[in-house]
Amino acid sequence: MKLMASRTMQGPNRGNTAGFEILGEWQTATGNMLSLKARSKTGYASIWLDYNGNPIKIGYAAHAGGVVREVRWEPPWSEQTAVWKVQQRNHIASLIADWHAENLRPAQPRPLPASVIGVFELDGFRFVVEPTTAEEHAVLSVVNTENGLTPVADLLHDRGRICGLVTRPGWKGTPEERRRRWRSECEAILTQTAPRGGR
């Protein structure tokens, strides 16, 4: 869900009922850039896809008092999975709540958890690896703009060498090539931090 590069933009259109204001933009797990536009004093926000530099309207959100009441998608985006729709609704709800309250997101995100042993970037997203209490198990998570973590896969390894990578629900459709790249990056991190010596 990435999660991703969501941001609130303050601009000269605030309070201008004639024009739309861009509330923020974010990147989906498949690399598409979406943005949310709204007009002051209305309960309507439109959702746009950046398609080769051209904005295409793909849906809208009805809201009141900073709370999203409904999100509707235009065909063919109405055919997306329920998980995808929930992820996008979460971004939309957060942006609308901030816009209603006229709050800015923190300039500095909170630090990553101390349990993180490695970070890598891939396809515009930032990922982290965290070990668990089981010596042979670790978790791969995607990082959002506020350094929140969403687990995407479980890693089984033998002193860093990955024996299995199992995607979490909502990430089952990840292309095999991307999984291979995840595996390679995670193995590099785990082998650097794995305890030395035999068992």
Short mmCIF file of C-alpha atoms in Angstrom, two decimals:
data_model
loop_
_atom_site.label_atom_id
_atom_site.label_comp_id
_atom_site.label_asym_id
_atom_site.label_seq_id
_atom_site.Cartn_x
_atom_site.Cartn_y
_atom_site.Cartn_z
CA MET A 1 0.00 0.00 0.00
CA LYS A 2 2.54 2.07 0.25
CA LEU A 3 2.59 3.29 0.75
CA MET A 4 3.47 6.06 -0.31
CA ALA A 5 4.62 9.49 -1.03
CA SER A 6 1.57 11.19 0.34
CA ARG A 7 1.85 14.93 1.03
CA THR A 8 -0.32 17.91 1.75
CA MET A 9 0.26 20.96 -0.42
CA GLN A 10 -0.56 24.46 0.72
CA GLY A 11 -1.11 26.83 -2.15
CA PRO A 12 -2.58 30.13 -3.24
CA ASN A 13 -5.91 28.44 -4.01
CA ARG A 14 -6.80 27.85 -0.36
CA GLY A 15 -10.12 29.52 0.30
CA ASN A 16 -10.69 30.16 -3.40
CA THR A 17 -14.05 28.57 -4.20
CA ALA A 18 -13.55 28.99 -7.96
CA GLY A 19 -10.52 26.69 -8.31
CA PHE A 20 -9.52 23.26 -7.14
CA GLU A 21 -6.68 22.76 -4.70
CA ILE A 22 -4.33 19.78 -4.84
CA LEU A 23 -4.54 18.22 -1.39
CA GLY A 24 -1.74 15.72 -1.98
CA GLU A 25 -0.39 12.93 -4.10
CA TRP A 26 0.80 9.39 -3.47
CA GLN A 27 2.16 6.39 -5.31
CA THR A 28 0.35 3.06 -5.43
CA ALA A 29 2.08 -0.30 -5.01
CA THR A 30 2.15 -0.71 -8.79
CA GLY A 31 3.95 2.63 -9.27
CA ASN A 32 1.00 4.75 -10.43
CA MET A 33 0.88 8.33 -9.14
CA LEU A 34 -2.51 9.45 -7.84
CA SER A 35 -3.55 12.90 -6.65
CA LEU A 36 -6.53 14.34 -4.82
CA LYS A 37 -8.14 17.65 -5.70
CA ALA A 38 -10.91 19.47 -3.83
CA ARG A 39 -12.69 22.78 -3.83
CA SER A 40 -13.16 24.76 -0.62
CA LYS A 41 -16.66 24.79 0.91
CA THR A 42 -17.76 21.68 -0.99
CA GLY A 43 -18.11 18.05 0.05
CA TYR A 44 -16.50 16.74 -3.09
CA ALA A 45 -12.93 15.71 -3.98
CA SER A 46 -11.77 14.17 -7.25
CA ILE A 47 -9.12 11.46 -7.67
CA TRP A 48 -6.70 11.74 -10.59
CA LEU A 49 -4.17 9.41 -12.20
CA ASP A 50 -1.00 10.77 -13.78
CA TYR A 51 -0.91 8.93 -17.11
CA ASN A 52 2.28 9.78 -19.03
CA GLY A 53 2.11 13.34 -17.72
CA ASN A 54 -1.60 13.76 -18.43
CA PRO A 55 -4.10 13.80 -15.54
CA ILE A 56 -7.07 11.44 -15.89
CA LYS A 57 -9.98 11.53 -13.43
CA ILE A 58 -10.54 8.02 -12.07
CA GLY A 59 -12.91 8.61 -9.15
CA TYR A 60 -14.28 10.91 -6.49
CA ALA A 61 -14.78 11.10 -2.74
CA ALA A 62 -17.75 12.61 -0.92
CA HIS A 63 -16.89 14.01 2.49
CA ALA A 64 -18.33 16.07 5.34
CA GLY A 65 -16.62 17.55 8.37
CA GLY A 66 -13.27 16.12 7.31
CA VAL A 67 -14.64 12.56 7.20
CA VAL A 68 -14.87 10.56 3.96
CA ARG A 69 -18.42 9.32 3.43
CA GLU A 70 -18.02 7.56 0.11
CA VAL A 71 -15.40 6.81 -2.54
CA ARG A 72 -16.53 5.91 -6.07
CA TRP A 73 -14.29 4.71 -8.90
CA GLU A 74 -14.73 5.16 -12.64
CA PRO A 75 -14.41 2.10 -14.92
CA PRO A 76 -12.01 0.33 -15.23
CA TRP A 77 -10.65 1.33 -11.80
CA SER A 78 -13.88 0.13 -10.19
CA GLU A 79 -12.61 -3.39 -10.96
CA GLN A 80 -9.58 -3.07 -8.66
CA THR A 81 -9.24 -5.41 -5.68
CA ALA A 82 -10.84 -4.61 -2.33
CA VAL A 83 -7.35 -4.32 -0.79
CA TRP A 84 -6.32 -1.72 -3.39
CA LYS A 85 -9.49 0.28 -2.76
CA VAL A 86 -8.94 0.25 1.01
CA GLN A 87 -5.34 1.45 0.59
CA GLN A 88 -6.40 4.36 -1.63
CA ARG A 89 -9.31 5.27 0.64
CA ASN A 90 -6.90 5.45 3.59
CA HIS A 91 -4.72 7.97 1.72
CA ILE A 92 -7.77 9.98 0.68
CA ALA A 93 -9.25 10.01 4.20
CA SER A 94 -5.95 11.19 5.70
CA LEU A 95 -5.54 14.02 3.19
CA ILE A 96 -9.13 15.22 3.59
CA ALA A 97 -8.91 15.13 7.39
CA ASP A 98 -5.72 17.22 7.31
CA TRP A 99 -7.19 19.64 4.78
CA HIS A 100 -10.35 20.10 6.85
CA ALA A 101 -8.36 20.75 10.01
CA GLU A 102 -5.85 22.90 8.07
CA ASN A 103 -3.08 20.84 9.58
CA LEU A 104 0.32 20.33 7.97
CA ARG A 105 2.03 16.98 8.18
CA PRO A 106 5.15 16.94 10.38
CA ALA A 107 8.25 18.30 8.63
CA GLN A 108 10.28 15.41 10.02
CA PRO A 109 8.82 11.88 10.15
CA ARG A 110 9.27 9.80 13.28
CA PRO A 111 12.41 7.63 13.28
CA LEU A 112 12.29 4.05 12.05
CA PRO A 113 11.91 1.40 14.78
CA ALA A 114 15.16 0.30 16.43
CA SER A 115 14.40 -3.27 15.33
CA VAL A 116 15.09 -2.39 11.68
CA ILE A 117 18.38 -3.96 10.52
CA GLY A 118 18.43 -2.73 6.94
CA VAL A 119 16.79 -0.38 4.45
CA PHE A 120 16.69 -0.43 0.65
CA GLU A 121 14.87 1.44 -2.11
CA LEU A 122 13.22 -0.20 -5.09
CA ASP A 123 10.90 1.18 -7.80
CA GLY A 124 10.39 4.41 -5.88
CA PHE A 125 9.51 2.71 -2.59
CA ARG A 126 11.53 2.28 0.60
CA PHE A 127 11.61 -1.12 2.30
CA VAL A 128 12.99 -2.33 5.64
CA VAL A 129 13.93 -5.71 7.05
CA GLU A 130 13.21 -6.61 10.69
CA PRO A 131 14.15 -9.85 12.45
CA THR A 132 11.62 -11.54 14.74
CA THR A 133 12.04 -13.60 17.90
CA ALA A 134 12.54 -16.72 15.74
CA GLU A 135 16.15 -16.78 14.54
CA GLU A 136 15.22 -18.00 11.04
CA HIS A 137 12.35 -15.53 10.46
CA ALA A 138 12.34 -11.88 9.37
CA VAL A 139 9.74 -9.50 7.99
CA LEU A 140 9.94 -7.26 4.92
CA SER A 141 7.89 -4.05 5.21
CA VAL A 142 7.22 -1.06 2.98
CA VAL A 143 7.76 2.38 4.54
CA ASN A 144 5.30 5.26 4.09
CA THR A 145 6.19 8.95 4.14
CA GLU A 146 5.71 9.13 7.92
CA ASN A 147 7.99 6.10 8.48
CA GLY A 148 5.05 3.83 9.27
CA LEU A 149 5.66 0.18 8.32
CA THR A 150 3.30 -2.14 6.43
CA PRO A 151 4.47 -5.79 6.30
CA VAL A 152 4.53 -7.16 2.76
CA ALA A 153 6.33 -10.52 3.13
CA ASP A 154 7.73 -13.05 5.60
CA LEU A 155 11.30 -14.22 5.07
CA LEU A 156 12.61 -17.62 6.10
CA HIS A 157 16.40 -17.80 6.12
CA ASP A 158 19.39 -19.84 7.22
CA ARG A 159 21.98 -17.42 8.65
CA GLY A 160 20.95 -14.86 6.05
CA ARG A 161 20.50 -17.11 3.04
CA ILE A 162 16.81 -16.86 2.17
CA CYS A 163 15.03 -20.22 1.90
CA GLY A 164 11.54 -18.81 1.34
CA LEU A 165 9.68 -15.54 0.77
CA VAL A 166 5.93 -15.58 1.45
CA THR A 167 3.93 -12.47 0.57
CA ARG A 168 1.27 -11.21 2.95
CA PRO A 169 -2.42 -10.86 1.95
CA GLY A 170 -2.82 -7.94 -0.42
CA TRP A 171 0.65 -8.55 -1.89
CA LYS A 172 0.03 -11.99 -3.41
CA GLY A 173 -0.10 -10.51 -6.90
CA THR A 174 3.41 -9.05 -6.71
CA PRO A 175 5.23 -9.88 -9.98
CA GLU A 176 7.88 -12.61 -9.77
CA GLU A 177 10.63 -10.26 -10.98
CA ARG A 178 9.92 -7.85 -8.10
CA ARG A 179 9.92 -10.74 -5.61
CA ARG A 180 13.35 -11.79 -6.91
CA ARG A 181 14.65 -8.28 -6.35
CA TRP A 182 13.13 -8.19 -2.85
CA ARG A 183 14.81 -11.53 -2.12
CA SER A 184 18.21 -10.30 -3.36
CA GLU A 185 18.11 -7.08 -1.33
CA CYS A 186 16.85 -8.83 1.82
CA GLU A 187 19.47 -11.56 1.57
CA ALA A 188 22.23 -8.95 1.31
CA ILE A 189 20.95 -7.31 4.52
CA LEU A 190 20.41 -10.55 6.43
CA THR A 191 23.79 -12.07 5.54
CA GLN A 192 25.54 -8.92 6.81
CA THR A 193 23.76 -9.10 10.16
CA ALA A 194 23.56 -12.90 10.61
CA PRO A 195 25.56 -14.37 13.50
CA ARG A 196 28.88 -15.88 12.41
CA GLY A 197 29.99 -19.44 13.14
CA GLY A 198 28.23 -22.80 13.07
CA ARG A 199 25.30 -23.88 15.16
#
